[in-house]
PDB file of C-alpha atoms in Angstrom:
ATOM      1  CA  ASP A1298      28.857 -20.290   6.334  1.00 58.00           C
ATOM      2  CA  GLY A1299      25.938 -22.836   6.377  1.00 68.00           C
ATOM      3  CA  GLY A1300      23.104 -21.617   4.908  1.00 94.00           C
ATOM      4  CA  ILE A1301      20.265 -21.723   2.198  1.00 96.00           C
ATOM      5  CA  THR A1302      20.889 -19.986  -1.087  1.00 96.00           C
ATOM      6  CA  GLN A1303      18.405 -19.001  -3.792  1.00 97.00           C
ATOM      7  CA  SER A1304      19.472 -17.670  -7.039  1.00 94.00           C
ATOM      8  CA  PRO A1305      18.875 -15.215  -8.852  1.00 94.00           C
ATOM      9  CA  LYS A1306      17.240 -12.699  -6.356  1.00 95.00           C
ATOM     10  CA  TYR A1307      15.491 -10.816  -9.342  1.00 96.00           C
ATOM     11  CA  LEU A1308      14.093 -12.788 -12.538  1.00 95.00           C
ATOM     12  CA  PHE A1309      12.156 -11.493 -15.643  1.00 94.00           C
ATOM     13  CA  ARG A1310      10.777 -13.774 -18.056  1.00 92.00           C
ATOM     14  CA  LYS A1311       8.353 -13.622 -20.952  1.00 92.00           C
ATOM     15  CA  GLU A1312       4.861 -15.131 -20.819  1.00 91.00           C
ATOM     16  CA  GLY A1313       5.080 -18.545 -22.103  1.00 90.00           C
ATOM     17  CA  GLN A1314       8.518 -19.402 -21.419  1.00 93.00           C
ATOM     18  CA  ASN A1315       9.550 -22.048 -18.680  1.00 95.00           C
ATOM     19  CA  VAL A1316      12.066 -20.934 -15.882  1.00 96.00           C
ATOM     20  CA  THR A1317      14.003 -22.580 -13.448  1.00 97.00           C
ATOM     21  CA  LEU A1318      14.819 -21.268  -9.979  1.00 97.00           C
ATOM     22  CA  SER A1319      17.764 -22.359  -7.936  1.00 97.00           C
ATOM     23  CA  CYS A1320      17.656 -23.475  -4.188  1.00 98.00           C
ATOM     24  CA  GLU A1321      20.924 -24.907  -2.538  1.00 98.00           C
ATOM     25  CA  GLN A1322      21.608 -25.822   0.865  1.00 98.00           C
ATOM     26  CA  ASN A1323      25.009 -26.899   2.593  1.00 96.00           C
ATOM     27  CA  LEU A1324      23.181 -27.361   6.193  1.00 96.00           C
ATOM     28  CA  ASN A1325      22.689 -31.347   5.304  1.00 95.00           C
ATOM     29  CA  HIS A1326      18.991 -31.266   5.867  1.00 95.00           C
ATOM     30  CA  ASP A1327      16.868 -33.779   4.359  1.00 93.00           C
ATOM     31  CA  ALA A1328      13.761 -31.937   3.861  1.00 93.00           C
ATOM     32  CA  MET A1329      13.322 -28.983   1.653  1.00 95.00           C
ATOM     33  CA  TYR A1330      10.560 -26.706   0.579  1.00 96.00           C
ATOM     34  CA  TRP A1331       9.115 -24.331  -2.061  1.00 97.00           C
ATOM     35  CA  TYR A1332       6.637 -21.665  -1.453  1.00 97.00           C
ATOM     36  CA  ARG A1333       5.048 -18.811  -3.332  1.00 97.00           C
ATOM     37  CA  GLN A1334       4.335 -15.795  -1.476  1.00 96.00           C
ATOM     38  CA  ASP A1335       1.873 -13.059  -3.289  1.00 93.00           C
ATOM     39  CA  PRO A1336       1.531  -9.312  -2.005  1.00 86.00           C
ATOM     40  CA  GLY A1337       0.305  -9.280   1.345  1.00 80.00           C
ATOM     41  CA  GLN A1338      -0.181 -12.715   1.411  1.00 83.00           C
ATOM     42  CA  GLY A1339       0.835 -15.887   3.513  1.00 88.00           C
ATOM     43  CA  LEU A1340       3.344 -18.520   2.075  1.00 93.00           C
ATOM     44  CA  ARG A1341       1.410 -21.036   0.473  1.00 94.00           C
ATOM     45  CA  LEU A1342       3.273 -24.512  -0.388  1.00 94.00           C
ATOM     46  CA  ILE A1343       4.217 -25.692  -3.799  1.00 97.00           C
ATOM     47  CA  TYR A1344       6.140 -28.452  -3.453  1.00 96.00           C
ATOM     48  CA  TYR A1345       7.979 -30.414  -0.661  1.00 94.00           C
ATOM     49  CA  SER A1346      10.686 -33.201  -0.731  1.00 94.00           C
ATOM     50  CA  GLN A1347      11.515 -35.287   2.672  1.00 91.00           C
ATOM     51  CA  ILE A1348      14.339 -37.034   1.147  1.00 93.00           C
ATOM     52  CA  VAL A1349      16.562 -37.645  -2.213  1.00 96.00           C
ATOM     53  CA  ASN A1350      14.407 -38.793  -5.414  1.00 96.00           C
ATOM     54  CA  ASP A1351      11.177 -38.193  -3.791  1.00 95.00           C
ATOM     55  CA  PHE A1352       8.838 -35.355  -3.492  1.00 96.00           C
ATOM     56  CA  GLN A1353       5.178 -34.440  -2.598  1.00 94.00           C
ATOM     57  CA  LYS A1354       2.983 -31.666  -4.173  1.00 95.00           C
ATOM     58  CA  GLY A1355       1.995 -28.995  -1.872  1.00 93.00           C
ATOM     59  CA  ASP A1356      -1.580 -27.090  -2.229  1.00 91.00           C
ATOM     60  CA  ILE A1357      -0.656 -25.041  -5.328  1.00 96.00           C
ATOM     61  CA  ALA A1358       1.434 -27.457  -7.498  1.00 97.00           C
ATOM     62  CA  GLU A1359      -0.356 -27.047 -10.803  1.00 97.00           C
ATOM     63  CA  GLY A1360       1.996 -25.459 -13.439  1.00 97.00           C
ATOM     64  CA  TYR A1361       5.148 -26.258 -11.277  1.00 98.00           C
ATOM     65  CA  SER A1362       7.561 -29.143 -11.487  1.00 98.00           C
ATOM     66  CA  VAL A1363      10.671 -29.810  -9.184  1.00 98.00           C
ATOM     67  CA  SER A1364      13.513 -32.191  -8.782  1.00 98.00           C
ATOM     68  CA  ARG A1365      15.490 -33.617  -5.897  1.00 98.00           C
ATOM     69  CA  GLU A1366      18.684 -35.499  -7.505  1.00 98.00           C
ATOM     70  CA  LYS A1367      20.913 -34.131  -4.893  1.00 97.00           C
ATOM     71  CA  LYS A1368      20.511 -33.528  -0.982  1.00 97.00           C
ATOM     72  CA  GLU A1369      21.650 -30.298  -1.615  1.00 97.00           C
ATOM     73  CA  SER A1370      19.420 -28.987  -4.474  1.00 98.00           C
ATOM     74  CA  PHE A1371      15.869 -28.418  -4.940  1.00 98.00           C
ATOM     75  CA  PRO A1372      15.247 -26.740  -8.237  1.00 98.00           C
ATOM     76  CA  LEU A1373      11.876 -25.585  -9.005  1.00 98.00           C
ATOM     77  CA  THR A1374      10.547 -24.870 -12.671  1.00 98.00           C
ATOM     78  CA  VAL A1375       7.585 -22.481 -13.396  1.00 97.00           C
ATOM     79  CA  THR A1376       6.356 -23.670 -16.452  1.00 95.00           C
ATOM     80  CA  SER A1377       4.024 -21.951 -19.145  1.00 92.00           C
ATOM     81  CA  ALA A1378       1.106 -23.674 -18.013  1.00 90.00           C
ATOM     82  CA  GLN A1379       1.185 -21.708 -14.589  1.00 92.00           C
ATOM     83  CA  LYS A1380      -1.272 -19.014 -15.423  1.00 90.00           C
ATOM     84  CA  ASN A1381      -0.086 -16.385 -13.014  1.00 93.00           C
ATOM     85  CA  PRO A1382       3.589 -16.889 -12.124  1.00 95.00           C
ATOM     86  CA  THR A1383       4.601 -13.271 -11.019  1.00 96.00           C
ATOM     87  CA  ALA A1384       5.218 -13.894  -7.138  1.00 97.00           C
ATOM     88  CA  PHE A1385       8.036 -14.082  -4.486  1.00 97.00           C
ATOM     89  CA  TYR A1386       9.046 -17.557  -4.403  1.00 98.00           C
ATOM     90  CA  LEU A1387      10.899 -18.794  -1.242  1.00 97.00           C
ATOM     91  CA  CYS A1388      12.742 -21.943  -0.471  1.00 98.00           C
ATOM     92  CA  ALA A1389      13.453 -23.607   3.026  1.00 96.00           C
ATOM     93  CA  SER A1390      15.157 -26.581   4.475  1.00 96.00           C
ATOM     94  CA  MET A1391      14.479 -28.484   7.598  1.00 92.00           C
ATOM     95  CA  LYS A1392      16.543 -31.304   9.130  1.00 88.00           C
ATOM     96  CA  ALA A1393      13.797 -32.970  10.487  1.00 82.00           C
ATOM     97  CA  ARG A1394      10.295 -32.769  11.170  1.00 77.00           C
ATOM     98  CA  GLY A1395       9.425 -30.427  14.355  1.00 81.00           C
ATOM     99  CA  THR A1396      12.792 -28.863  13.806  1.00 85.00           C
ATOM    100  CA  GLU A1397      13.364 -25.111  12.584  1.00 88.00           C
ATOM    101  CA  ALA A1398      12.967 -24.381   8.822  1.00 91.00           C
ATOM    102  CA  PHE A1399      15.469 -22.305   7.476  1.00 95.00           C
ATOM    103  CA  PHE A1400      14.668 -19.698   4.409  1.00 96.00           C
ATOM    104  CA  GLY A1401      16.414 -18.607   1.583  1.00 96.00           C
ATOM    105  CA  GLN A1402      15.985 -14.647   0.655  1.00 95.00           C
ATOM    106  CA  GLY A1403      13.639 -15.342  -2.136  1.00 97.00           C
ATOM    107  CA  THR A1404      13.477 -14.798  -5.617  1.00 97.00           C
ATOM    108  CA  ARG A1405      11.120 -12.246  -7.414  1.00 97.00           C
ATOM    109  CA  LEU A1406       9.703 -13.628 -10.531  1.00 97.00           C
ATOM    110  CA  THR A1407       8.088 -11.261 -12.969  1.00 96.00           C
ATOM    111  CA  VAL A1408       6.416 -12.377 -16.001  1.00 93.00           C
ATOM    112  CA  VAL A1409       5.872  -9.911 -18.610  1.00 89.00           C
TER     113      VAL A1409
ATOM    114  CA  GLY B1117      -8.014 -27.869   3.658  1.00 35.00           C
ATOM    115  CA  GLU B1118      -7.195 -27.230   7.234  1.00 38.00           C
ATOM    116  CA  SER B1119      -4.746 -24.360   7.596  1.00 45.00           C
ATOM    117  CA  VAL B1120      -3.411 -21.835  10.095  1.00 56.00           C
ATOM    118  CA  GLY B1121      -4.895 -18.357  10.411  1.00 51.00           C
ATOM    119  CA  LEU B1122      -4.406 -14.970  12.210  1.00 48.00           C
ATOM    120  CA  HIS B1123      -6.903 -13.135  13.870  1.00 62.00           C
ATOM    121  CA  LEU B1124      -5.712  -9.599  12.522  1.00 80.00           C
ATOM    122  CA  PRO B1125      -3.921  -8.569   9.356  1.00 88.00           C
ATOM    123  CA  THR B1126      -2.312  -5.374  11.202  1.00 92.00           C
ATOM    124  CA  LEU B1127      -1.192  -4.332  14.713  1.00 94.00           C
ATOM    125  CA  SER B1128       0.243  -0.914  15.556  1.00 96.00           C
ATOM    126  CA  VAL B1129       1.597  -0.292  18.817  1.00 96.00           C
ATOM    127  CA  GLN B1130       3.476   2.655  20.715  1.00 97.00           C
ATOM    128  CA  GLU B1131       7.454   2.023  21.125  1.00 97.00           C
ATOM    129  CA  GLY B1132       7.945   0.451  24.741  1.00 97.00           C
ATOM    130  CA  ASP B1133       4.380  -1.433  24.628  1.00 96.00           C
ATOM    131  CA  ASN B1134       4.058  -4.945  24.890  1.00 96.00           C
ATOM    132  CA  SER B1135       2.555  -6.924  21.612  1.00 96.00           C
ATOM    133  CA  ILE B1136       0.698  -9.670  21.625  1.00 96.00           C
ATOM    134  CA  ILE B1137       0.061 -11.481  17.891  1.00 95.00           C
ATOM    135  CA  ASN B1138      -2.596 -14.272  17.767  1.00 94.00           C
ATOM    136  CA  CYS B1139      -2.847 -17.192  15.603  1.00 92.00           C
ATOM    137  CA  ALA B1140      -5.798 -19.727  15.183  1.00 91.00           C
ATOM    138  CA  TYR B1141      -5.037 -23.389  13.661  1.00 86.00           C
ATOM    139  CA  SER B1142      -7.458 -26.264  13.037  1.00 77.00           C
ATOM    140  CA  ASN B1143      -5.178 -29.157  12.949  1.00 86.00           C
ATOM    141  CA  SER B1144      -5.563 -30.994  16.254  1.00 87.00           C
ATOM    142  CA  ALA B1145      -2.903 -33.318  14.837  1.00 87.00           C
ATOM    143  CA  SER B1146      -0.276 -30.799  14.783  1.00 90.00           C
ATOM    144  CA  ASP B1147       2.612 -31.067  17.445  1.00 90.00           C
ATOM    145  CA  TYR B1148       5.169 -28.500  16.255  1.00 92.00           C
ATOM    146  CA  PHE B1149       4.498 -24.628  15.954  1.00 94.00           C
ATOM    147  CA  ILE B1150       6.965 -21.878  14.834  1.00 95.00           C
ATOM    148  CA  TRP B1151       6.767 -18.170  14.711  1.00 96.00           C
ATOM    149  CA  TYR B1152       8.751 -16.268  11.949  1.00 96.00           C
ATOM    150  CA  LYS B1153       9.591 -12.662  11.400  1.00 97.00           C
ATOM    151  CA  GLN B1154       9.611 -11.585   7.771  1.00 96.00           C
ATOM    152  CA  GLU B1155      10.820  -8.104   6.823  1.00 95.00           C
ATOM    153  CA  SER B1156      10.392  -6.580   3.396  1.00 91.00           C
ATOM    154  CA  GLY B1157      11.780  -8.280   0.250  1.00 90.00           C
ATOM    155  CA  LYS B1158      13.500 -10.977   2.593  1.00 93.00           C
ATOM    156  CA  GLY B1159      13.096 -14.613   3.870  1.00 94.00           C
ATOM    157  CA  PRO B1160      11.272 -15.328   7.033  1.00 95.00           C
ATOM    158  CA  GLN B1161      13.659 -15.598  10.535  1.00 96.00           C
ATOM    159  CA  PHE B1162      12.908 -17.810  12.839  1.00 95.00           C
ATOM    160  CA  ILE B1163      11.832 -16.053  16.358  1.00 96.00           C
ATOM    161  CA  ILE B1164      10.735 -18.885  18.616  1.00 97.00           C
ATOM    162  CA  ASP B1165       9.088 -22.478  18.265  1.00 95.00           C
ATOM    163  CA  ILE B1166       6.873 -24.783  20.900  1.00 96.00           C
ATOM    164  CA  ARG B1167       5.744 -28.151  21.108  1.00 93.00           C
ATOM    165  CA  SER B1168       2.489 -29.316  21.756  1.00 92.00           C
ATOM    166  CA  ASN B1169       3.546 -30.975  24.994  1.00 93.00           C
ATOM    167  CA  MET B1170       4.110 -27.320  26.418  1.00 96.00           C
ATOM    168  CA  ASP B1171       1.730 -24.757  27.179  1.00 97.00           C
ATOM    169  CA  LYS B1172       4.431 -21.751  27.309  1.00 98.00           C
ATOM    170  CA  ARG B1173       8.038 -21.005  26.131  1.00 98.00           C
ATOM    171  CA  GLN B1174      10.086 -17.923  26.708  1.00 97.00           C
ATOM    172  CA  GLY B1175      13.009 -16.510  24.636  1.00 95.00           C
ATOM    173  CA  GLN B1176      14.627 -12.992  24.559  1.00 93.00           C
ATOM    174  CA  ARG B1177      11.612 -10.546  25.094  1.00 96.00           C
ATOM    175  CA  VAL B1178       9.269 -13.122  23.381  1.00 98.00           C
ATOM    176  CA  THR B1179       6.965 -15.409  24.836  1.00 98.00           C
ATOM    177  CA  VAL B1180       4.826 -18.311  22.587  1.00 98.00           C
ATOM    178  CA  LEU B1181       1.493 -19.288  24.423  1.00 97.00           C
ATOM    179  CA  LEU B1182      -0.153 -22.299  23.369  1.00 97.00           C
ATOM    180  CA  ASN B1183      -3.540 -23.231  24.078  1.00 95.00           C
ATOM    181  CA  LYS B1184      -4.572 -26.728  22.632  1.00 93.00           C
ATOM    182  CA  THR B1185      -7.977 -26.848  23.873  1.00 92.00           C
ATOM    183  CA  VAL B1186      -9.237 -23.739  21.457  1.00 91.00           C
ATOM    184  CA  LYS B1187      -6.224 -24.275  19.099  1.00 91.00           C
ATOM    185  CA  HIS B1188      -4.817 -20.879  19.363  1.00 93.00           C
ATOM    186  CA  LEU B1189      -1.332 -19.863  19.534  1.00 94.00           C
ATOM    187  CA  SER B1190       0.136 -16.190  20.453  1.00 96.00           C
ATOM    188  CA  LEU B1191       3.347 -14.259  20.653  1.00 97.00           C
ATOM    189  CA  GLN B1192       3.988 -12.038  22.946  1.00 97.00           C
ATOM    190  CA  ILE B1193       6.822  -9.245  22.385  1.00 98.00           C
ATOM    191  CA  ALA B1194       7.833  -7.466  25.387  1.00 97.00           C
ATOM    192  CA  ALA B1195       9.178  -3.773  25.186  1.00 97.00           C
ATOM    193  CA  THR B1196       8.626  -3.397  21.313  1.00 97.00           C
ATOM    194  CA  GLN B1197      10.985  -1.535  19.476  1.00 97.00           C
ATOM    195  CA  PRO B1198      10.994  -0.118  15.992  1.00 96.00           C
ATOM    196  CA  GLY B1199      13.292  -2.874  14.711  1.00 96.00           C
ATOM    197  CA  ASP B1200      10.271  -5.432  15.538  1.00 97.00           C
ATOM    198  CA  SER B1201       8.377  -3.543  12.766  1.00 97.00           C
ATOM    199  CA  ALA B1202       7.793  -6.504  10.059  1.00 97.00           C
ATOM    200  CA  VAL B1203       5.064  -9.227   9.188  1.00 96.00           C
ATOM    201  CA  TYR B1204       4.853 -12.140  11.663  1.00 96.00           C
ATOM    202  CA  PHE B1205       3.545 -15.339  10.629  1.00 94.00           C
ATOM    203  CA  CYS B1206       2.874 -18.500  12.932  1.00 94.00           C
ATOM    204  CA  ALA B1207       3.355 -21.879  11.101  1.00 93.00           C
ATOM    205  CA  GLU B1208       2.175 -25.595  12.152  1.00 91.00           C
ATOM    206  CA  ASN B1209       4.216 -28.896  11.537  1.00 87.00           C
ATOM    207  CA  GLN B1210       1.867 -31.124  10.269  1.00 74.00           C
ATOM    208  CA  ALA B1211       2.064 -34.797   9.524  1.00 64.00           C
ATOM    209  CA  GLY B1212       4.582 -35.642   6.668  1.00 59.00           C
ATOM    210  CA  THR B1213       6.786 -32.746   7.432  1.00 63.00           C
ATOM    211  CA  ALA B1214       4.715 -30.349   5.622  1.00 78.00           C
ATOM    212  CA  LEU B1215       5.323 -26.961   7.244  1.00 86.00           C
ATOM    213  CA  ILE B1216       1.772 -24.653   6.786  1.00 88.00           C
ATOM    214  CA  PHE B1217       1.689 -20.996   7.065  1.00 90.00           C
ATOM    215  CA  GLY B1218      -0.878 -18.466   7.963  1.00 84.00           C
ATOM    216  CA  LYS B1219      -1.502 -15.136   6.527  1.00 80.00           C
ATOM    217  CA  GLY B1220       0.465 -13.124   8.767  1.00 90.00           C
ATOM    218  CA  THR B1221       0.215 -10.145  10.951  1.00 93.00           C
ATOM    219  CA  THR B1222       2.261  -6.701   9.900  1.00 95.00           C
ATOM    220  CA  LEU B1223       3.398  -5.136  13.035  1.00 97.00           C
ATOM    221  CA  SER B1224       3.912  -1.615  12.962  1.00 97.00           C
ATOM    222  CA  VAL B1225       6.011   0.337  15.809  1.00 97.00           C
ATOM    223  CA  SER B1226       5.804   3.948  16.201  1.00 95.00           C
ATOM    224  CA  SER B1227       8.286   5.576  18.446  1.00 89.00           C
TER     225      SER B1227
END
């Protein structure tokens, strides 16, 4: 089945460590997005990519990095520079502007 | 910066009632809007969308209304059911394909 897959579902890391969240889609979508969601809050845009080898910062990019080497994959690295990394992270893809975005099931990152 | 917001953080209704969830947006250049439903611990699911050249769009039990004059979007759910309980987000598609979300309204349906 076509879809967008995030892994792992739950992730625990020690403070000061970098961690990479996986996002893979087989929908042949050009655009991919990363959002952060805190309890009781909306989705805030971290990074997005419209095509391979290109990406733009969103509203809260500080402390995060991404790559887009393949159309299917858009991994997000949460670096030690991110001061409050514990959150629910959501990845999405969109075929083109003005079309529905499909979401993965999210990764809950807890930093201890 | 400009962003999409919602009028009420929570809405409680009785089963069978109609629900109306509101959203205000500030970017007049946005031309595509989507409503999403998010259940606890899951990713958002698409409900319905509307383009700026339309005022109204209907789906199954849901209707989205767009008022460009006052930059207002609403989602109407007919005959609300307990399974409709979730957080509802509106989102706008701004230039450059970035999809921007509001803070969400939590809908609680009691039977």
